[in-house]
Amino acid sequence: MTTTTSDQANIESPPMDFGDLKSQCVAPRPSIMGRRRSLSGILWLSAKGILRGLLTTLSYFRRPSTVVTQQYPENRDTLQMFERYRGRLSLIHNEDGEHGCTGCQICERLCPNGSIIVTKDKKNEATGKPALDQFIWRQDTCTFCNICVLVCPFDTLEMTGDFESSVYDRRLLVFNLNEYAGPTADQLEKLGDEELAKAQMKPMKKYQGPVPMCGGELDGIPKLDTGKSDDA
Amino acid sequence: MTVEVSSLKELVEQASGTSGSPDTQEYFVNMGPQHPSTHGVLRLVLKLDGERVLRCIPVLGYIHRSIEKISEHMNYMNCVHLTDRMDYLSSIMNNWAVAKAVEEAAGIEVNDRIQYIRTIFAELERIQSHQLWWGVLGMDLGAFTPFLYGIRDREVLNDVMEETIGARLTMNYVLPGGLMADIHPNFVNRVKEFIKYFRPKLDEYDDLLTGNVIIQERLRNVGVLSAQTAVQYGATGPVLRGSGVAFDLRKDHPYGVYDQADFEVPVGTVGDSWDRYWVRVEEMRQSLRIVEQLLDNIPPGDYLVKKLNSKIKLPEGRYYSQLETARGILGVFITSDKKDEPYRLHYRSPNFNNLWCLEPMIKGDYIASLIGAMSSLDLVIPDIDR
Ligand code: SF4
Ligand code: SF4
């Protein structure tokens, strides 16, 4: 059984050559227990090192403003997340409550883990074009990679800074992002008839339709509307 | 020296094959998989004689997520986001490694602006990774205060990166052919503020930990790894440089814009935990230097040279590309069969090789030294298992 005690030990081979490394600096090896130090020297240096650490910590009592503790639940009202923060995916709705998603399913195809399911109405009666039916987002499997936001050709998705999304039931993390099923804001405008446009916007609830895992009952959680889904 | 590859069962049988004499006190102990100082789900089977470690057998597989296999069914843009989950403390560098491999194979030229931003972010990541390591090293050796200081400064840096990227840990910022977003207008100023803030803090680190006799005695001459063994085991990064081998991809095979920055590569002399400690602390200073030099010269240009949802198809063949993350060399090996998904994607992760240096390092030493030595290896377990 051997333990190494010498500083110079254990480099068996000469330094190996890996090409021309232009500049390197050798790490300094300051030592308190130097070989030629007297006992009092060692004691003095050891005490000094420990005292210096303690003084560093103590010095923060004198400047409490530099201590950085976030009082999180208390500072909720003033807490500002960065504008690019990826907290929760949302479908952008304009001030009339209309979205711009055509249901092209590009985001669904490029999402790496199938966290987006887009269903569409093949042909809307009024516009004659396909229209979005449901935009289902699975927050429980989403990795917040931001790819869907980037690939959407109509820029209708965004990440918001809302990060407080914990719930008591995992099923509540699968929901619809669109507030209505129907054509995009542009298509509705082209109809030129406000009454007709309003009629195309069928309101969509957050939990509605065939969202996976819905349907079961749990204490304190209302039964989810299963729609035409048959999964339990 | 031979490196045996055998199953754990054989290893245990081999290790317990000593005489059953009543005088010996040899016994086995499991360290982990849920041990606070293994930094994750790593299990070490230790053969001990009293308090001395006779053998140390790492057992892997507790956090295997088969990232390589999943990648075979994904396009290259999606492969990148999985690398965040390997070495989560160098996620941008992992992203860059895949992006670099794909760009080299597909012949995509990225402009200077992209290279500058990637290099700056990689160095900032290196600093925050070392900050966390520094704090955790203190905690492993029984000092809780350094952890708070390390995390405090890492938070400042994380905020700077979060403003541009929008995420704090799994960043997914670098894509094949560019970046996910341009730098935030505040970025340059905030990094400058950070550099001004962090320089004096590094001296504070020295006051807190480096000059402390207890830390010095627990790291000096503990876990000595000779240059030869380090090379034989394929160790890279600060572990290799701590053993005195001056090999750093940033200098020897420059990628990004490292060739335009003036910096030095810290190298140890003995190869003990203390040298590795010094190499990392010094690397933080050098990274600050690199960032400082590059920050004012970011050229104008696009942040993405390839359209995002265009399919990237690699020509048939095998491609290898590597770069230096905070813990060593991350290599990406791609076998392509002309599709937009890899036929096989393999990562040569730095932590896997660094981990196996633990046994030659610690053989014959006390179990208490094992903690310090392991901490000085700076292991991230999800990177070992992938
Ligand atoms: S952020 Fe990524 S994982 Fe989440 S829904 Fe969008 S593409 Fe899918
Ligand atoms: S969100 Fe964008 S990409 Fe996804 S279906 Fe709608 S329009 Fe297409």
XYZ file of C-alpha atoms and ligand atoms in Angstrom:
634
model
C 0.000 0.000 0.000
C 1.550 3.264 -1.037
C 0.499 6.811 -0.616
C 2.275 9.626 -2.310
C 3.790 12.211 -0.074
C 6.261 14.046 -2.228
C 5.419 16.949 -4.468
C 7.659 15.825 -7.262
C 6.388 12.279 -7.355
C 4.547 10.378 -9.957
C 5.225 11.959 -13.291
C 6.796 8.899 -14.799
C 7.262 10.084 -18.311
C 8.654 13.320 -19.654
C 5.928 15.760 -20.673
C 4.350 14.515 -23.839
C 4.448 16.595 -26.972
C 1.118 17.512 -28.505
C 2.270 20.034 -31.055
C 3.174 23.620 -30.575
C 1.169 24.987 -27.718
C 2.041 28.621 -27.868
C 1.503 29.869 -24.363
C 0.846 28.002 -21.195
C 1.060 29.046 -17.601
C 2.061 26.668 -14.884
C -0.314 26.654 -11.974
C 1.326 28.126 -8.892
C 1.447 25.891 -5.848
C 1.261 28.102 -2.788
C 1.665 25.971 0.251
C 1.296 26.565 3.921
C 2.976 23.325 4.961
C 6.143 24.040 3.028
C 9.025 21.732 3.706
C 11.342 24.284 5.207
C 8.819 26.104 7.311
C 9.074 26.119 11.053
C 6.177 24.999 13.194
C 5.398 28.553 14.288
C 5.439 29.660 10.663
C 2.960 26.960 9.748
C 0.717 27.841 12.658
C 0.831 31.545 11.806
C 0.041 30.990 8.128
C -2.743 28.524 8.899
C -4.366 30.902 11.346
C -4.007 33.725 8.877
C -5.672 31.739 6.086
C -8.623 30.758 8.220
C -8.999 34.242 9.696
C -8.965 35.811 6.276
C -11.811 33.543 5.181
C -13.792 34.414 8.289
C -13.192 38.126 7.774
C -14.444 37.862 4.193
C -17.676 36.337 5.420
C -17.960 38.826 8.282
C -17.433 41.780 5.975
C -20.807 41.065 4.421
C -22.482 42.013 7.678
C -21.222 45.524 7.100
C -22.689 45.771 3.592
C -26.038 44.021 3.628
C -27.033 45.687 0.370
C -24.671 43.375 -1.516
C -26.388 40.281 -0.154
C -28.656 38.954 -2.836
C -31.650 36.977 -1.674
C -34.761 37.003 -3.818
C -37.865 37.200 -1.632
C -39.739 35.219 -4.219
C -43.375 34.712 -3.294
C -43.445 38.152 -1.644
C -42.072 40.002 -4.663
C -44.550 38.498 -7.094
C -46.023 41.860 -8.044
C -42.713 43.429 -8.941
C -40.999 40.364 -10.379
C -40.128 40.937 -14.035
C -39.064 38.044 -16.201
C -36.899 38.715 -19.245
C -38.922 39.203 -22.380
C -37.394 36.154 -24.028
C -37.970 33.903 -21.034
C -39.402 30.552 -22.028
C -42.059 29.974 -19.425
C -45.178 28.855 -21.225
C -46.156 28.468 -24.856
C -49.049 30.580 -25.998
C -50.886 31.273 -29.209
C -50.950 34.984 -29.941
C -54.462 36.434 -30.020
C -54.985 39.989 -31.225
C -57.172 42.544 -29.444
C -60.300 41.134 -31.132
C -59.411 37.733 -29.784
C -58.410 36.367 -33.175
C -55.359 34.212 -33.764
C -53.239 33.720 -36.878
C -52.787 29.954 -36.895
C -53.758 28.297 -40.143
C -53.347 24.782 -38.796
C -50.478 24.023 -41.158
C -48.979 21.573 -38.634
C -45.373 22.557 -39.288
C -44.813 23.058 -35.561
C -46.347 19.664 -34.852
C -44.009 17.988 -37.325
C -40.883 19.662 -36.041
C -41.551 19.404 -32.321
C -38.947 16.897 -31.146
C -41.153 15.092 -28.659
C -44.695 15.335 -29.935
C -45.835 17.965 -27.480
C -48.040 19.681 -30.019
C -51.135 18.193 -31.609
C -52.898 20.362 -34.175
C -56.250 19.272 -35.536
C -57.995 21.147 -38.270
C -61.253 21.546 -40.059
C -60.540 20.478 -43.660
C -62.759 23.142 -45.201
C -64.417 26.014 -43.447
C -67.858 26.731 -44.916
C -67.383 30.455 -45.103
C -63.802 30.818 -46.260
C -63.429 27.545 -48.099
C -59.995 27.114 -46.613
C -58.739 24.804 -43.870
C -59.158 26.226 -40.397
C -57.735 25.382 -37.005
C -59.838 23.203 -34.807
C -57.709 22.498 -31.731
C -54.179 23.470 -30.794
C -53.301 21.031 -28.036
C -50.098 21.608 -26.111
C -48.669 19.019 -23.759
C -46.832 21.039 -21.189
C -45.902 17.876 -19.335
C -43.666 16.607 -22.127
C -42.522 19.924 -23.596
C -38.816 20.603 -23.200
C -39.117 24.346 -23.884
C -36.699 24.106 -26.764
C -38.336 27.045 -28.562
C -38.246 25.290 -31.943
C -41.993 25.550 -32.533
C -41.867 29.310 -31.994
C -39.056 29.657 -34.502
C -40.438 27.455 -37.259
C -43.994 28.775 -37.365
C -44.213 30.548 -40.740
C -46.966 32.865 -39.492
C -45.288 33.862 -36.206
C -48.336 32.988 -34.192
C -46.598 31.290 -31.284
C -44.664 32.900 -28.489
C -43.098 31.983 -25.185
C -44.402 34.018 -22.282
C -42.721 34.626 -18.954
C -45.473 32.950 -16.958
C -43.575 30.279 -15.082
C -45.934 29.422 -12.238
C -47.549 26.427 -13.840
C -47.539 23.787 -11.153
C -50.785 21.899 -10.739
C -51.947 19.023 -8.560
C -52.955 16.794 -11.443
C -50.789 16.010 -14.417
C -53.777 15.895 -16.737
C -54.218 19.606 -16.292
C -50.957 20.158 -18.153
C -52.503 19.069 -21.440
C -54.706 21.802 -22.832
C -55.869 23.850 -25.794
C -54.059 27.058 -26.570
C -56.598 28.495 -28.986
C -59.544 30.452 -27.648
C -61.770 29.594 -30.602
C -61.876 27.086 -33.418
C -62.011 28.787 -36.750
C -60.138 30.693 -39.461
C -57.290 33.114 -38.874
C -57.683 36.836 -38.295
C -56.709 37.581 -41.905
C -59.211 35.189 -43.407
C -61.972 36.513 -41.179
C -61.219 40.049 -42.286
C -61.388 39.039 -45.932
C -64.936 37.818 -45.430
C -65.888 41.469 -44.958
C -69.013 40.487 -43.046
C -68.665 40.860 -39.316
C -71.725 38.758 -38.509
C -70.451 35.923 -40.655
C -66.985 36.207 -39.189
C -68.328 36.046 -35.635
C -70.281 32.936 -36.557
C -67.086 31.177 -37.635
C -65.441 31.583 -34.235
C -66.594 28.629 -32.170
C -65.399 29.224 -28.626
C -62.886 26.658 -27.356
C -62.316 26.002 -23.693
C -58.915 25.323 -22.203
C -59.845 21.740 -21.429
C -62.068 20.506 -24.174
C -62.072 17.813 -26.784
C -59.773 14.829 -27.063
C -56.969 15.965 -24.865
C -55.017 12.912 -23.696
C -55.528 11.515 -20.215
C -58.710 13.463 -19.649
C -61.872 11.945 -18.390
C -60.901 10.475 -15.040
C -62.064 11.971 -11.799
C -59.998 13.127 -8.890
C -60.918 14.779 -5.608
C -61.338 18.506 -6.049
C -60.794 18.439 -9.772
C -63.783 18.831 -12.036
C -64.351 16.097 -14.575
C -62.786 17.017 -17.855
C -64.915 17.196 -20.963
C -63.935 14.208 -23.041
C -65.762 15.185 -26.198
C -65.452 12.425 -28.777
C -62.367 10.925 -27.220
C -62.615 7.389 -25.961
C -59.452 7.181 -23.901
C -59.970 6.784 -20.208
C -0.577 -1.267 -17.914
C -3.678 -3.029 -19.151
C -7.198 -1.795 -18.788
C -9.460 -4.734 -18.197
C -12.987 -4.646 -19.453
C -15.119 -6.957 -17.424
C -18.479 -7.129 -15.830
C -19.094 -5.834 -12.348
C -19.680 -9.348 -11.089
C -16.283 -10.476 -12.304
C -14.658 -7.389 -10.859
C -16.220 -7.968 -7.465
C -15.237 -11.616 -7.536
C -11.747 -10.666 -8.539
C -11.523 -8.057 -5.839
C -12.862 -10.341 -3.135
C -10.620 -13.181 -4.155
C -8.181 -12.473 -1.335
C -7.637 -14.979 1.419
C -10.382 -15.336 3.927
C -8.037 -14.834 6.818
C -9.716 -13.485 9.949
C -7.098 -10.727 10.285
C -8.099 -8.867 7.199
C -10.819 -6.283 7.395
C -11.550 -6.077 3.735
C -15.149 -5.340 2.928
C -17.339 -3.794 0.286
C -19.275 -0.582 0.547
C -21.703 0.957 -1.902
C -21.247 4.664 -2.373
C -24.282 6.017 -4.122
C -26.347 5.893 -6.277
C -28.004 8.362 -3.906
C -24.996 9.915 -2.252
C -24.817 13.683 -1.936
C -21.197 13.933 -2.953
C -21.382 11.782 -6.044
C -23.264 14.728 -7.607
C -25.886 12.564 -9.172
C -26.815 8.954 -9.573
C -23.352 7.451 -9.737
C -22.697 4.269 -7.839
C -19.222 3.364 -6.702
C -18.479 -0.079 -5.335
C -15.604 0.377 -2.933
C -13.413 -2.353 -1.606
C -12.033 -1.099 1.655
C -9.434 -2.215 4.111
C -10.261 -0.248 7.205
C -10.477 3.218 5.774
C -8.218 2.604 2.815
C -9.663 2.185 -0.631
C -8.315 -0.917 -2.350
C -10.573 -0.832 -5.356
C -13.132 1.596 -6.656
C -15.483 0.283 -9.310
C -17.890 2.756 -10.903
C -21.273 1.286 -11.837
C -23.120 3.190 -14.513
C -26.528 3.175 -16.073
C -28.767 4.731 -13.444
C -29.557 7.777 -15.544
C -29.303 6.373 -19.038
C -31.774 8.097 -21.353
C -30.494 6.720 -24.660
C -29.967 10.132 -26.156
C -27.902 8.626 -28.965
C -30.656 6.227 -29.975
C -33.394 8.836 -29.825
C -31.274 11.075 -32.039
C -31.447 8.512 -34.834
C -35.092 9.413 -35.314
C -34.687 13.144 -35.273
C -33.511 15.736 -37.703
C -30.284 17.524 -36.883
C -31.976 20.600 -35.485
C -33.825 18.458 -32.984
C -30.743 16.399 -32.097
C -29.173 19.560 -30.755
C -31.761 20.123 -28.067
C -31.083 16.716 -26.533
C -27.433 17.569 -25.932
C -28.544 20.120 -23.331
C -29.343 17.160 -21.176
C -25.926 15.516 -21.288
C -23.530 17.882 -19.595
C -26.092 20.364 -18.414
C -23.450 22.805 -17.218
C -21.982 23.241 -20.698
C -25.159 23.076 -22.724
C -24.167 25.755 -25.234
C -20.870 24.034 -25.891
C -22.687 20.746 -26.423
C -25.066 22.437 -28.852
C -22.105 23.919 -30.634
C -20.379 20.557 -30.925
C -23.296 19.051 -32.851
C -23.798 22.203 -34.890
C -20.102 22.247 -35.754
C -20.130 18.615 -36.845
C -23.176 19.131 -39.036
C -21.817 22.335 -40.530
C -18.483 20.753 -41.357
C -20.154 17.744 -42.946
C -22.763 19.667 -44.916
C -20.340 22.406 -45.894
C -22.306 25.211 -44.311
C -20.188 28.335 -43.850
C -21.222 30.448 -40.901
C -20.274 34.085 -40.731
C -17.972 35.797 -38.266
C -20.718 37.240 -36.138
C -22.038 33.787 -35.361
C -18.567 32.535 -34.525
C -17.876 35.471 -32.225
C -21.141 35.094 -30.351
C -20.692 31.352 -30.020
C -17.192 31.773 -28.636
C -18.260 34.424 -26.135
C -21.143 32.311 -24.912
C -18.959 29.235 -24.659
C -16.507 31.094 -22.446
C -19.294 32.519 -20.285
C -20.601 28.985 -19.864
C -17.164 27.772 -18.909
C -17.040 30.414 -16.197
C -20.456 29.563 -14.771
C -19.653 25.875 -14.844
C -16.434 26.441 -12.921
C -18.230 28.740 -10.483
C -20.605 25.960 -9.569
C -17.777 23.451 -9.375
C -15.861 25.740 -7.034
C -18.819 26.060 -4.702
C -19.554 22.362 -4.731
C -15.933 21.473 -4.074
C -16.085 23.512 -0.892
C -19.307 21.826 0.108
C -17.912 18.353 -0.541
C -14.980 19.112 1.731
C -17.292 20.305 4.496
C -17.385 24.051 3.938
C -20.858 25.296 3.130
C -20.053 28.981 2.660
C -18.267 28.712 -0.713
C -21.337 27.141 -2.250
C -23.386 30.243 -1.496
C -20.702 32.496 -2.928
C -20.291 30.434 -6.063
C -24.032 30.292 -6.664
C -24.382 34.014 -6.000
C -21.967 34.904 -8.779
C -23.303 32.243 -11.099
C -26.729 33.804 -10.721
C -25.405 37.131 -12.009
C -23.923 35.445 -15.045
C -26.991 33.296 -15.599
C -29.138 36.411 -15.739
C -26.890 37.857 -18.427
C -27.285 34.729 -20.549
C -30.960 34.369 -19.769
C -31.698 37.794 -21.199
C -30.464 36.683 -24.614
C -31.473 33.042 -24.575
C -34.532 32.829 -22.403
C -33.461 29.736 -20.511
C -31.128 29.155 -17.631
C -29.938 25.574 -17.841
C -31.121 23.736 -20.945
C -30.351 26.591 -23.249
C -30.583 25.126 -26.772
C -29.146 28.281 -28.290
C -26.790 27.151 -31.042
C -28.328 25.561 -34.124
C -26.708 24.050 -37.200
C -26.244 27.109 -39.376
C -26.402 29.805 -36.770
C -28.018 30.808 -33.535
C -31.541 30.724 -32.238
C -31.689 34.464 -31.641
C -29.493 37.476 -31.990
C -27.824 38.817 -28.856
C -29.981 41.086 -26.767
C -29.196 44.816 -27.197
C -28.149 44.968 -23.534
C -25.875 41.966 -23.792
C -22.528 43.645 -24.390
C -22.971 46.147 -21.589
C -24.162 43.553 -19.139
C -21.229 41.286 -19.840
C -18.885 44.209 -19.287
C -20.580 44.885 -15.969
C -20.230 41.244 -15.077
C -16.512 41.213 -15.836
C -16.046 44.255 -13.641
C -18.062 42.586 -10.910
C -16.443 39.174 -11.088
C -12.716 40.041 -11.202
C -12.583 41.106 -7.518
C -14.818 38.193 -6.589
C -12.184 35.806 -7.873
C -9.783 37.254 -5.336
C -12.455 36.765 -2.725
C -12.588 33.106 -3.743
C -8.884 32.909 -2.993
C -9.390 34.448 0.424
C -12.182 32.061 1.259
C -10.847 28.760 0.061
C -7.426 28.812 -1.527
C -5.561 30.148 1.490
C -7.331 27.857 3.894
C -5.028 25.285 5.434
C -7.729 22.635 5.760
C -8.606 22.802 2.080
C -4.953 22.779 1.091
C -4.204 19.732 3.160
C -7.227 17.889 1.830
C -6.291 18.540 -1.779
C -2.508 18.550 -1.925
C -1.003 15.225 -2.875
C -4.434 13.653 -2.859
C -5.567 11.790 -5.928
C -2.321 12.062 -7.830
C -2.825 11.287 -11.505
C 0.322 10.965 -13.554
C 0.476 12.400 -17.030
C 0.921 8.946 -18.481
C -2.112 7.467 -16.766
C -4.206 10.481 -17.699
C -3.338 10.030 -21.353
C -3.852 6.281 -21.184
C -7.326 6.663 -19.707
C -8.230 9.313 -22.233
C -8.758 12.053 -19.698
C -9.229 15.503 -21.157
C -9.824 19.024 -20.047
C -8.682 20.348 -16.688
C -8.042 16.786 -15.476
C -5.470 16.224 -18.206
C -3.966 19.686 -17.908
C -3.755 19.364 -14.156
C -1.472 16.373 -14.728
C 0.922 18.520 -16.703
C -0.107 17.750 -20.267
C -0.610 21.045 -22.043
C -3.333 19.985 -24.444
C -6.212 22.314 -25.101
C -8.202 22.204 -28.324
C -8.796 25.917 -28.091
C -5.080 26.430 -28.634
C -4.010 23.367 -30.550
C -6.835 23.072 -33.055
C -8.564 26.431 -32.783
C -12.230 26.537 -33.679
C -14.621 29.458 -33.420
C -12.525 32.582 -33.075
C -10.160 31.380 -30.385
C -7.222 32.068 -32.672
C -8.018 35.777 -32.469
C -7.919 35.914 -28.695
C -4.819 36.093 -26.571
C -4.966 33.737 -23.626
C -2.911 31.198 -21.756
C -3.554 27.597 -20.892
C -3.035 26.811 -17.217
C -1.140 23.599 -16.618
C -0.369 21.737 -13.397
C 2.888 20.096 -12.390
C 2.088 17.220 -10.065
C -1.360 16.073 -11.052
C -2.995 16.087 -7.636
C -6.384 17.537 -6.779
C -4.733 20.808 -5.861
C -3.374 21.226 -9.371
C -6.781 20.569 -10.866
C -8.215 23.122 -8.474
C -5.719 25.700 -9.622
C -6.144 24.949 -13.284
C -9.888 25.591 -13.034
C -9.610 28.757 -10.972
C -7.018 30.086 -13.418
C -9.201 29.070 -16.366
C -11.925 31.383 -15.065
C -9.475 34.281 -15.213
C -8.382 33.341 -18.722
C -11.987 33.010 -19.887
C -12.675 36.518 -18.613
C -9.714 37.651 -20.691
C -11.037 35.974 -23.836
C -14.510 37.430 -23.424
C -13.099 40.888 -22.772
C -11.067 40.810 -25.987
C -13.853 39.541 -28.204
C -16.705 41.582 -26.815
C -15.967 44.858 -28.575
C -15.236 43.319 -31.945
C -18.445 41.444 -32.682
C -18.853 42.078 -36.424
C -22.245 42.860 -37.940
C -24.083 40.181 -39.856
C -26.904 37.700 -39.738
C -27.377 35.386 -36.817
C -28.694 32.570 -38.976
C -27.302 31.642 -42.376
C -29.610 28.707 -43.075
C -33.373 28.815 -43.155
C -34.723 27.145 -40.078
C -37.114 24.541 -41.355
C -35.059 23.612 -44.385
C -33.944 20.018 -44.251
C -30.231 19.595 -43.679
C -29.033 16.448 -45.434
C -25.486 15.245 -44.953
C -23.701 13.434 -47.752
C -23.112 9.758 -47.115
C -20.127 9.132 -44.880
C -18.736 9.433 -41.398
C -17.936 12.681 -39.724
C -16.180 13.503 -36.495
C -15.847 16.844 -34.880
C -14.801 17.867 -31.420
C -14.462 20.834 -29.170
C -13.389 21.664 -25.655
C -16.198 21.920 -23.123
C -15.760 22.938 -19.506
C -14.804 19.364 -18.633
C -12.827 18.270 -21.631
C -13.239 17.157 -25.183
C -16.713 16.466 -26.453
C -16.567 14.585 -29.725
C -19.515 14.080 -32.052
C -19.440 11.183 -34.473
C -22.072 11.103 -37.171
C -22.701 8.335 -39.659
C -24.960 9.594 -42.375
C -26.899 7.715 -45.037
C -27.976 10.772 -47.016
C -31.107 11.312 -44.953
C -31.880 14.331 -42.845
C -31.567 12.126 -39.762
C -28.295 10.581 -38.635
C -27.903 6.850 -39.184
C -25.854 6.771 -36.005
C -24.859 9.565 -33.696
C -22.264 8.980 -31.029
C -20.956 11.312 -28.384
C -17.484 10.961 -26.929
C -18.243 12.617 -23.654
C -15.436 13.963 -21.470
C -16.841 12.841 -18.131
C -16.925 9.191 -19.093
C -13.171 9.043 -19.542
C -12.444 11.328 -16.620
C -14.443 9.080 -14.318
C -12.234 6.053 -14.875
C -9.205 8.025 -13.690
C -10.713 7.781 -10.236
C -9.422 4.310 -9.513
C -5.706 4.820 -10.317
C -5.965 8.133 -8.505
C -7.326 6.915 -5.259
C -6.002 3.369 -4.899
C -4.501 2.971 -1.454
C -5.698 6.310 -0.166
C -8.275 7.085 2.497
C -11.969 7.076 1.732
C -12.162 10.694 2.903
C -9.703 11.649 0.167
C -11.946 9.978 -2.377
C -14.525 12.735 -1.903
C -11.986 15.489 -2.540
C -10.489 13.679 -5.510
C -13.854 13.014 -7.059
C -14.876 16.609 -6.544
C -11.725 17.766 -8.292
C -12.691 15.649 -11.326
C -15.845 17.772 -11.645
C -18.094 14.975 -12.836
C -21.536 15.516 -14.289
C -23.257 12.145 -14.185
C -25.868 12.572 -16.964
C -22.961 13.135 -19.315
C -21.420 9.792 -18.380
C -24.551 7.794 -19.070
C -26.155 9.914 -21.769
S -40.926 24.171 -27.108
Fe -40.040 22.417 -28.197
S -40.813 20.629 -27.094
Fe -42.076 22.370 -26.478
S -43.844 22.297 -27.843
Fe -42.333 23.680 -28.785
S -41.137 22.383 -30.161
Fe -42.239 21.016 -28.775
S -48.813 27.512 -34.865
Fe -47.830 28.115 -36.787
S -46.719 26.275 -37.450
Fe -48.151 25.615 -35.892
S -49.984 24.963 -37.039
Fe -50.306 27.113 -36.480
S -49.546 28.277 -38.210
Fe -48.722 26.203 -38.454
